Amino acid sequence: MRLRKIANAENILKNNSQYVKLVPQEFKGKWKAFFNNSNPIHIEVGMGKGQFIINMAKNYPEINYIGIEVVQSVMVRSVEKLKEAKLQNVILVCIDANFLNDVFENGEVERIYLNFSDPWPKKRHEKRRLTHHTFLSIFKEILLVDGEIHFKTDNQKLFEYSIISMSHFNMEFNYISLDLHKSNFEKNIMTEYEERFHSQGQRIYRMEANFK
Amino acid sequence: MRLRKIANAENILKNNSQYVKLVPQEFKGKWKAFFNNSNPIHIEVGMGKGQFIINMAKNYPEINYIGIEVVQSVMVRSVEKLKEAKLQNVILVCIDANFLNDVFENGEVERIYLNFSDPWPKKRHEKRRLTHHTFLSIFKEILLVDGEIHFKTDNQKLFEYSIISMSHFNMEFNYISLDLHKSNFEKNIMTEYEERFHSQGQRIYRMEANFK
């Protein structure tokens, strides 16, 4: 059952190569050429169903957006949204975050968005959290100097963990909100998860941070 | 009216010199000699009515505690509590936090507690917040290498500000709780304020941090 679903998803993605790159390694160091302009590149790692990055691309046409998602059957939902949106400044990439170095040259990315990343609550799964130092190390390489990570989550424990982990990785915080939807942050674009959690009265936590 | 209250407080403090040092500068670099042992020295900056530090001193007889408070009429309340407690490992000091350098030698303090510090919410009062870099600079000097600041507050904005300010001052966080009373932190000693805010259902935020 699971295999059949993935096979279908892969076919759909293959048939939509103008929206999704299944072999994004060939664009490493060449993304600005791919977009045919010199605009900054912002990526979202774990974009899920794509609402956030597609709405960001609509609102900020002067930025090139690359959405990253490893699960093909989830990515199919983003492709559907992207087809409707008819945008020139966003492309989707199907790859595991462990291999971002194969897709981006050092300093090629100006900003990384992490939205409602899997909290992996068990201690033995700590290494899978996207704010574990092994991922921070990859992010640091592909980010431009002074490039930022923008992270939001409803998961209190993951946010606590991330502040600790990032501070130990010599990062500094430029923005922190411990209750985003009651803050004065006006530019928020919601993800699908965020709409659900927020409507349930859950707090959303948000930060902006850079490597020193 | 205000003057008369302060005059009374000063007299009370003068008459209780075994509990309060009004001229603590004379003990700079000599606090371990004052306590007549080599136990670590932990201080609370802005101890208010003293419940926290007195209960800490009861629970941890192997630590020397110094409570700092600038408002004499507030300190009188601590003296009353301290008289009842009959403790050998705690002394009170009446001084402005700006002058901690005059009271402690570099590295003389092993831990600094900041509990429910005044949030000074207006931007123009930012410099008065105890986690502003001018105070962090003083704390860094008097703290032993690897000594920690333990900070808790009910004030969300002050906690957000403090994470940002401390990370920019090259500090790292070793513990963060965004909802202390629902966390698994078992050693919590409540302050007077904390009891009130917690009973009103307010979240309490807590962190432990050190200078790199």
CSV table of C-alpha atoms in Angstrom, one decimal:
chain,number,residue,atom,x,y,z
A,1,MET,CA,0.0,0.0,0.0
A,2,ARG,CA,2.7,2.4,1.1
A,3,LEU,CA,4.9,1.4,-1.9
A,4,ARG,CA,2.0,2.0,-4.4
A,5,LYS,CA,1.4,5.5,-3.0
A,6,ILE,CA,5.1,6.4,-3.3
A,7,ALA,CA,5.2,5.1,-6.9
A,8,ASN,CA,2.2,7.2,-7.8
A,9,ALA,CA,3.7,10.3,-6.2
A,10,GLU,CA,7.0,9.8,-8.0
A,11,ASN,CA,5.3,9.6,-11.4
A,12,ILE,CA,3.3,12.8,-10.6
A,13,LEU,CA,6.4,14.6,-9.6
A,14,LYS,CA,8.3,13.4,-12.7
A,15,ASN,CA,5.5,14.7,-14.9
A,16,ASN,CA,5.8,18.1,-13.3
A,17,SER,CA,9.4,18.8,-13.7
A,18,GLN,CA,8.8,22.5,-14.3
A,19,TYR,CA,7.7,22.7,-10.6
A,20,VAL,CA,9.8,20.0,-9.0
A,21,LYS,CA,13.4,19.0,-9.3
A,22,LEU,CA,14.0,15.4,-8.4
A,23,VAL,CA,17.7,15.6,-9.2
A,24,PRO,CA,18.5,19.1,-7.8
A,25,GLN,CA,22.2,18.3,-7.4
A,26,GLU,CA,22.7,19.5,-11.0
A,27,PHE,CA,21.8,23.0,-10.0
A,28,LYS,CA,24.4,23.3,-7.2
A,29,GLY,CA,26.0,26.7,-7.4
A,30,LYS,CA,23.8,27.6,-10.3
A,31,TRP,CA,20.5,28.5,-8.7
A,32,LYS,CA,20.6,32.2,-9.6
A,33,ALA,CA,21.2,31.2,-13.2
A,34,PHE,CA,18.3,28.8,-13.0
A,35,PHE,CA,16.0,31.7,-11.8
A,36,ASN,CA,17.6,33.9,-14.4
A,37,ASN,CA,18.2,36.8,-12.0
A,38,SER,CA,20.4,37.8,-9.1
A,39,ASN,CA,17.7,37.9,-6.4
A,40,PRO,CA,18.4,36.3,-3.0
A,41,ILE,CA,17.6,32.7,-2.5
A,42,HIS,CA,15.5,31.7,0.5
A,43,ILE,CA,14.7,28.0,1.2
A,44,GLU,CA,12.2,26.2,3.4
A,45,VAL,CA,13.4,22.9,4.8
A,46,GLY,CA,10.5,20.6,5.3
A,47,MET,CA,7.9,22.7,3.5
A,48,GLY,CA,5.1,20.1,3.9
A,49,LYS,CA,2.1,21.0,1.7
A,50,GLY,CA,3.6,24.2,0.6
A,51,GLN,CA,1.2,26.9,1.7
A,52,PHE,CA,3.9,29.0,3.5
A,53,ILE,CA,6.4,29.1,0.7
A,54,ILE,CA,3.9,29.7,-2.1
A,55,ASN,CA,2.3,32.6,-0.2
A,56,MET,CA,5.8,34.0,0.6
A,57,ALA,CA,6.6,33.8,-3.2
A,58,LYS,CA,3.4,35.7,-4.0
A,59,ASN,CA,4.2,38.4,-1.4
A,60,TYR,CA,7.9,38.8,-2.2
A,61,PRO,CA,8.5,38.5,-6.0
A,62,GLU,CA,12.0,39.9,-5.5
A,63,ILE,CA,13.0,36.7,-3.7
A,64,ASN,CA,13.7,33.3,-5.2
A,65,TYR,CA,12.2,30.5,-3.0
A,66,ILE,CA,13.2,26.9,-3.0
A,67,GLY,CA,10.9,24.5,-1.1
A,68,ILE,CA,12.6,21.3,0.3
A,69,GLU,CA,10.6,18.2,1.2
A,70,VAL,CA,11.7,14.6,1.4
A,71,VAL,CA,8.3,12.9,1.4
A,72,GLN,CA,7.2,12.7,-2.2
A,73,SER,CA,3.5,12.0,-1.5
A,74,VAL,CA,3.5,15.3,0.6
A,75,MET,CA,5.2,17.2,-2.1
A,76,VAL,CA,2.4,16.3,-4.6
A,77,ARG,CA,0.1,18.6,-2.6
A,78,SER,CA,2.5,21.4,-3.1
A,79,VAL,CA,2.7,20.8,-6.8
A,80,GLU,CA,-1.0,21.2,-7.1
A,81,LYS,CA,-1.0,24.5,-5.2
A,82,LEU,CA,2.0,25.7,-7.3
A,83,LYS,CA,0.3,24.9,-10.6
A,84,GLU,CA,-2.6,27.2,-9.6
A,85,ALA,CA,-0.3,30.0,-8.4
A,86,LYS,CA,1.6,30.4,-11.7
A,87,LEU,CA,4.7,31.8,-10.0
A,88,GLN,CA,8.2,32.3,-11.6
A,89,ASN,CA,10.1,32.7,-8.3
A,90,VAL,CA,9.6,29.3,-6.6
A,91,ILE,CA,10.7,25.8,-7.3
A,92,LEU,CA,10.4,22.6,-5.3
A,93,VAL,CA,13.2,20.2,-4.5
A,94,CYS,CA,12.8,16.6,-3.3
A,95,ILE,CA,15.7,15.7,-1.0
A,96,ASP,CA,16.7,14.8,2.5
A,97,ALA,CA,18.0,17.7,4.5
A,98,ASN,CA,21.1,15.7,5.3
A,99,PHE,CA,22.2,16.2,1.7
A,100,LEU,CA,21.6,20.0,1.3
A,101,ASN,CA,25.3,20.3,0.7
A,102,ASP,CA,24.9,18.4,-2.5
A,103,VAL,CA,22.3,20.9,-3.7
A,104,PHE,CA,23.7,24.3,-2.6
A,105,GLU,CA,27.1,25.8,-2.8
A,106,ASN,CA,28.6,27.3,0.3
A,107,GLY,CA,27.0,30.7,0.9
A,108,GLU,CA,24.4,30.2,-1.9
A,109,VAL,CA,21.4,30.6,0.4
A,110,GLU,CA,20.5,33.9,2.1
A,111,ARG,CA,17.8,32.6,4.5
A,112,ILE,CA,16.5,29.2,5.8
A,113,TYR,CA,12.9,28.8,7.0
A,114,LEU,CA,12.1,25.9,9.4
A,115,ASN,CA,8.4,25.7,10.1
A,116,PHE,CA,6.8,23.3,12.5
A,117,SER,CA,9.6,20.8,12.0
A,118,ASP,CA,9.1,17.3,13.4
A,119,PRO,CA,9.9,17.7,17.2
A,120,TRP,CA,11.3,14.1,17.5
A,121,PRO,CA,10.5,14.2,21.2
A,122,LYS,CA,12.4,11.1,22.3
A,123,LYS,CA,16.0,11.7,23.4
A,124,ARG,CA,17.3,8.9,21.2
A,125,HIS,CA,15.9,10.7,18.2
A,126,GLU,CA,17.6,14.0,19.1
A,127,LYS,CA,19.9,13.8,16.1
A,128,ARG,CA,16.9,14.0,13.8
A,129,ARG,CA,15.7,17.4,15.0
A,130,LEU,CA,16.5,20.1,12.4
A,131,THR,CA,18.1,22.2,15.1
A,132,HIS,CA,20.5,19.5,16.2
A,133,HIS,CA,24.1,20.6,15.6
A,134,THR,CA,24.6,18.2,12.7
A,135,PHE,CA,22.0,20.1,10.7
A,136,LEU,CA,23.1,23.5,12.0
A,137,SER,CA,26.6,22.6,10.7
A,138,ILE,CA,25.1,22.0,7.2
A,139,PHE,CA,22.9,25.2,7.4
A,140,LYS,CA,26.0,27.2,8.3
A,141,GLU,CA,27.8,26.1,5.2
A,142,ILE,CA,25.1,26.8,2.7
A,143,LEU,CA,24.1,30.1,4.3
A,144,LEU,CA,25.6,33.4,3.3
A,145,VAL,CA,27.5,35.2,6.1
A,146,ASP,CA,24.9,36.9,8.2
A,147,GLY,CA,22.2,34.8,6.6
A,148,GLU,CA,19.4,33.9,9.0
A,149,ILE,CA,17.4,30.9,10.1
A,150,HIS,CA,13.8,31.8,10.7
A,151,PHE,CA,12.1,29.1,12.8
A,152,LYS,CA,8.6,28.7,14.2
A,153,THR,CA,6.8,25.9,15.9
A,154,ASP,CA,4.0,25.1,18.3
A,155,ASN,CA,6.2,22.7,20.1
A,156,GLN,CA,7.4,24.2,23.4
A,157,LYS,CA,10.0,21.5,24.0
A,158,LEU,CA,11.5,21.8,20.5
A,159,PHE,CA,11.7,25.5,20.9
A,160,GLU,CA,13.5,25.2,24.3
A,161,TYR,CA,15.8,22.6,22.8
A,162,SER,CA,16.6,24.8,19.8
A,163,ILE,CA,17.5,27.9,21.8
A,164,ILE,CA,20.0,25.7,23.8
A,165,SER,CA,21.4,23.9,20.8
A,166,MET,CA,21.7,27.0,18.7
A,167,SER,CA,23.4,29.1,21.4
A,168,HIS,CA,25.9,26.3,21.9
A,169,PHE,CA,26.6,26.4,18.2
A,170,ASN,CA,27.6,30.0,18.5
A,171,MET,CA,24.4,31.4,17.1
A,172,GLU,CA,22.8,34.7,18.2
A,173,PHE,CA,19.1,35.5,18.3
A,174,ASN,CA,17.8,38.6,16.6
A,175,TYR,CA,14.1,38.1,17.2
A,176,ILE,CA,12.2,35.9,19.7
A,177,SER,CA,8.4,35.7,20.2
A,178,LEU,CA,7.0,33.3,22.7
A,179,ASP,CA,3.4,34.0,21.6
A,180,LEU,CA,3.6,35.0,17.9
A,181,HIS,CA,-0.1,35.6,17.3
A,182,LYS,CA,-0.3,38.0,20.3
A,183,SER,CA,2.9,39.8,19.3
A,184,ASN,CA,3.2,42.8,17.0
A,185,PHE,CA,4.8,40.8,14.2
A,186,GLU,CA,2.8,41.8,11.2
A,187,LYS,CA,4.3,39.9,8.3
A,188,ASN,CA,3.4,36.4,9.4
A,189,ILE,CA,2.5,33.9,6.7
A,190,MET,CA,0.8,30.9,8.2
A,191,THR,CA,1.5,27.3,7.4
A,192,GLU,CA,-1.3,24.7,7.2
A,193,TYR,CA,-0.3,23.3,10.6
A,194,GLU,CA,-0.1,26.8,12.1
A,195,GLU,CA,-3.7,27.5,11.1
A,196,ARG,CA,-4.8,24.4,12.8
A,197,PHE,CA,-2.8,24.8,16.0
A,198,HIS,CA,-3.5,28.5,16.3
A,199,SER,CA,-7.3,27.9,15.9
A,200,GLN,CA,-7.0,25.4,18.8
A,201,GLY,CA,-5.5,28.2,21.0
A,202,GLN,CA,-2.0,26.9,20.9
A,203,ARG,CA,0.9,29.3,21.3
A,204,ILE,CA,3.2,29.6,18.3
A,205,TYR,CA,6.9,30.3,19.1
A,206,ARG,CA,9.1,32.1,16.6
A,207,MET,CA,12.8,33.1,16.3
A,208,GLU,CA,15.3,34.6,13.9
A,209,ALA,CA,19.0,33.7,14.4
A,210,ASN,CA,22.3,33.9,12.7
A,211,PHE,CA,25.7,32.3,13.0
A,212,LYS,CA,28.4,34.5,14.5
B,1,MET,CA,6.4,60.6,54.1
B,2,ARG,CA,8.7,58.8,51.8
B,3,LEU,CA,11.8,60.2,53.6
B,4,ARG,CA,10.5,59.2,57.0
B,5,LYS,CA,9.9,55.6,55.8
B,6,ILE,CA,13.5,55.4,54.4
B,7,ALA,CA,14.9,56.8,57.6
B,8,ASN,CA,13.1,54.2,59.7
B,9,ALA,CA,14.3,51.4,57.4
B,10,GLU,CA,17.9,52.6,57.6
B,11,ASN,CA,17.8,52.6,61.3
B,12,ILE,CA,16.4,49.1,61.4
B,13,LEU,CA,19.1,47.9,59.0
B,14,LYS,CA,21.8,49.6,61.1
B,15,ASN,CA,20.5,47.9,64.2
B,16,ASN,CA,20.7,44.5,62.5
B,17,SER,CA,24.3,44.5,61.2
B,18,GLN,CA,24.7,40.8,61.9
B,19,TYR,CA,22.1,40.3,59.0
B,20,VAL,CA,22.7,43.2,56.7
B,21,LYS,CA,25.9,44.9,55.5
B,22,LEU,CA,25.3,48.5,54.6
B,23,VAL,CA,28.9,49.1,53.6
B,24,PRO,CA,29.7,45.8,51.9
B,25,GLN,CA,32.6,47.2,50.0
B,26,GLU,CA,34.9,46.3,52.9
B,27,PHE,CA,34.3,42.6,52.3
B,28,LYS,CA,35.4,42.7,48.6
B,29,GLY,CA,37.6,39.7,47.9
B,30,LYS,CA,37.1,38.5,51.5
B,31,TRP,CA,33.6,36.9,51.4
B,32,LYS,CA,34.9,33.4,52.0
B,33,ALA,CA,36.8,34.7,55.0
B,34,PHE,CA,33.6,36.4,56.2
B,35,PHE,CA,31.7,33.1,56.0
B,36,ASN,CA,34.7,31.4,57.6
B,37,ASN,CA,34.7,28.5,55.0
B,38,SER,CA,35.5,27.8,51.4
B,39,ASN,CA,32.0,27.1,50.2
B,40,PRO,CA,30.8,28.6,46.8
B,41,ILE,CA,29.2,32.0,46.9
B,42,HIS,CA,25.8,32.5,45.2
B,43,ILE,CA,24.1,35.9,45.1
B,44,GLU,CA,20.6,37.0,44.2
B,45,VAL,CA,20.4,40.4,42.6
B,46,GLY,CA,17.2,42.1,43.6
B,47,MET,CA,16.1,39.7,46.3
B,48,GLY,CA,13.0,41.6,47.3
B,49,LYS,CA,11.4,40.3,50.4
B,50,GLY,CA,14.0,37.5,50.7
B,51,GLN,CA,11.8,34.3,50.6
B,52,PHE,CA,13.8,32.7,47.8
B,53,ILE,CA,17.3,33.2,49.1
B,54,ILE,CA,16.4,32.3,52.7
B,55,ASN,CA,14.8,29.1,51.6
B,56,MET,CA,17.7,28.3,49.3
B,57,ALA,CA,20.1,28.8,52.3
B,58,LYS,CA,18.0,26.4,54.3
B,59,ASN,CA,18.0,23.8,51.6
B,60,TYR,CA,21.7,24.2,50.6
B,61,PRO,CA,23.8,24.7,53.8
B,62,GLU,CA,27.0,23.9,51.7
B,63,ILE,CA,26.5,27.2,49.8
B,64,ASN,CA,27.0,30.8,51.0
B,65,TYR,CA,24.2,33.1,49.9
B,66,ILE,CA,24.4,36.9,49.6
B,67,GLY,CA,21.1,38.7,48.9
B,68,ILE,CA,21.4,42.1,47.2
B,69,GLU,CA,18.6,44.7,47.3
B,70,VAL,CA,18.8,48.4,46.8
B,71,VAL,CA,15.5,49.4,48.4
B,72,GLN,CA,16.1,49.6,52.2
B,73,SER,CA,12.4,49.4,53.1
B,74,VAL,CA,12.1,46.2,51.1
B,75,MET,CA,15.2,44.8,52.7
B,76,VAL,CA,13.7,45.2,56.2
B,77,ARG,CA,11.2,42.5,55.3
B,78,SER,CA,14.1,40.1,54.6
B,79,VAL,CA,15.7,40.9,57.8
B,80,GLU,CA,12.6,39.9,59.7
B,81,LYS,CA,12.5,36.6,57.9
B,82,LEU,CA,16.3,36.0,58.4
B,83,LYS,CA,16.1,36.6,62.1
B,84,GLU,CA,13.5,33.8,62.4
B,85,ALA,CA,15.5,31.5,60.2
B,86,LYS,CA,18.7,31.5,62.3
B,87,LEU,CA,21.1,30.7,59.4
B,88,GLN,CA,24.8,30.9,59.2
B,89,ASN,CA,25.1,30.8,55.4
B,90,VAL,CA,23.3,33.9,54.3
B,91,ILE,CA,23.9,37.7,54.6
B,92,LEU,CA,22.1,40.6,53.0
B,93,VAL,CA,23.8,43.5,51.2
B,94,CYS,CA,22.2,46.9,50.4
B,95,ILE,CA,23.6,48.2,47.2
B,96,ASP,CA,22.7,49.2,43.6
B,97,ALA,CA,23.5,46.4,41.1
B,98,ASN,CA,25.6,49.0,39.1
B,99,PHE,CA,28.2,48.8,41.9
B,100,LEU,CA,28.6,45.1,42.3
B,101,ASN,CA,32.2,45.5,41.2
B,102,ASP,CA,32.8,47.4,44.4
B,103,VAL,CA,31.5,44.5,46.5
B,104,PHE,CA,32.9,41.4,44.7
B,105,GLU,CA,36.4,40.6,43.3
B,106,ASN,CA,36.6,39.2,39.8
B,107,GLY,CA,35.5,35.6,39.9
B,108,GLU,CA,34.4,35.7,43.5
B,109,VAL,CA,30.8,34.7,42.7
B,110,GLU,CA,29.9,31.2,41.4
B,111,ARG,CA,26.2,31.8,40.6
B,112,ILE,CA,23.9,34.8,40.1
B,113,TYR,CA,20.2,34.5,40.6
B,114,LEU,CA,17.8,37.0,38.9
B,115,ASN,CA,14.2,36.5,40.0
B,116,PHE,CA,11.3,38.5,38.6
B,117,SER,CA,13.5,41.5,37.9
B,118,ASP,CA,11.8,44.7,37.0
B,119,PRO,CA,10.9,44.4,33.3
B,120,TRP,CA,11.3,48.1,32.5
B,121,PRO,CA,9.0,47.7,29.5
B,122,LYS,CA,9.6,51.1,27.9
B,123,LYS,CA,12.3,51.1,25.3
B,124,ARG,CA,13.9,54.2,26.8
B,125,HIS,CA,14.4,52.3,30.1
B,126,GLU,CA,16.1,49.3,28.4
B,127,LYS,CA,19.4,50.1,30.1
B,128,ARG,CA,17.8,49.5,33.5
B,129,ARG,CA,16.9,45.8,32.7
B,130,LEU,CA,19.2,43.5,34.6
B,131,THR,CA,19.9,41.5,31.3
B,132,HIS,CA,21.0,44.6,29.4
B,133,HIS,CA,24.6,44.3,28.3
B,134,THR,CA,25.9,46.9,30.8
B,135,PHE,CA,24.8,44.6,33.7
B,136,LEU,CA,25.9,41.4,31.8
B,137,SER,CA,29.3,43.0,31.6
B,138,ILE,CA,29.4,43.5,35.4
B,139,PHE,CA,28.1,40.0,36.0
B,140,LYS,CA,30.7,38.5,33.8
B,141,GLU,CA,33.5,40.1,35.8
B,142,ILE,CA,32.4,39.0,39.2
B,143,LEU,CA,31.4,35.5,38.1
B,144,LEU,CA,33.8,32.6,38.2
B,145,VAL,CA,34.6,31.1,34.7
B,146,ASP,CA,31.7,28.8,33.9
B,147,GLY,CA,29.6,30.4,36.7
B,148,GLU,CA,26.0,30.7,35.7
B,149,ILE,CA,23.2,33.1,35.7
B,150,HIS,CA,19.8,31.6,36.8
B,151,PHE,CA,17.0,33.8,35.7
B,152,LYS,CA,13.2,33.4,36.1
B,153,THR,CA,10.3,35.7,35.4
B,154,ASP,CA,6.7,35.8,34.6
B,155,ASN,CA,7.3,38.6,32.0
B,156,GLN,CA,7.3,37.2,28.5
B,157,LYS,CA,8.7,40.3,26.9
B,158,LEU,CA,11.6,40.5,29.4
B,159,PHE,CA,12.4,36.8,28.8
B,160,GLU,CA,12.4,37.3,25.0
B,161,TYR,CA,14.6,40.4,25.4
B,162,SER,CA,17.0,38.5,27.7
B,163,ILE,CA,17.5,35.6,25.3
B,164,ILE,CA,18.4,38.1,22.5
B,165,SER,CA,20.6,40.3,24.7
B,166,MET,CA,22.4,37.4,26.3
B,167,SER,CA,23.1,35.6,23.0
B,168,HIS,CA,24.6,38.8,21.6
B,169,PHE,CA,26.8,39.0,24.7
B,170,ASN,CA,28.2,35.6,23.8
B,171,MET,CA,26.4,33.7,26.4
B,172,GLU,CA,25.0,30.1,25.9
B,173,PHE,CA,22.0,28.6,27.5
B,174,ASN,CA,22.1,25.3,29.4
B,175,TYR,CA,18.5,25.2,30.5
B,176,ILE,CA,15.3,26.8,29.2
B,177,SER,CA,11.8,26.3,30.4
B,178,LEU,CA,8.9,28.2,28.9
B,179,ASP,CA,6.5,26.9,31.4
B,180,LEU,CA,8.4,26.1,34.6
B,181,HIS,CA,5.5,24.8,36.7
B,182,LYS,CA,4.5,22.3,34.0
B,183,SER,CA,8.1,21.2,33.5
B,184,ASN,CA,9.9,18.4,35.3
B,185,PHE,CA,12.2,20.8,37.1
B,186,GLU,CA,11.9,19.6,40.7
B,187,LYS,CA,14.2,21.9,42.7
B,188,ASN,CA,12.2,25.1,42.2
B,189,ILE,CA,12.1,27.4,45.2
B,190,MET,CA,9.4,30.0,44.7
B,191,THR,CA,9.7,33.8,45.4
B,192,GLU,CA,6.8,35.8,46.9
B,193,TYR,CA,6.0,37.2,43.4
B,194,GLU,CA,6.1,33.7,41.8
B,195,GLU,CA,3.6,32.3,44.3
B,196,ARG,CA,1.2,35.1,43.4
B,197,PHE,CA,1.7,35.0,39.6
B,198,HIS,CA,1.6,31.2,39.5
B,199,SER,CA,-1.6,31.1,41.5
B,200,GLN,CA,-3.1,33.4,38.9
B,201,GLY,CA,-2.3,30.8,36.2
B,202,GLN,CA,0.6,32.9,34.7
B,203,ARG,CA,3.4,31.0,33.0
B,204,ILE,CA,6.9,31.3,34.6
B,205,TYR,CA,9.9,31.3,32.3
B,206,ARG,CA,13.3,30.1,33.5
B,207,MET,CA,16.8,29.8,32.1
B,208,GLU,CA,20.4,28.9,33.1
B,209,ALA,CA,23.2,30.5,31.1
B,210,ASN,CA,26.9,31.0,31.2
B,211,PHE,CA,29.5,33.3,29.5
B,212,LYS,CA,31.6,31.5,26.8
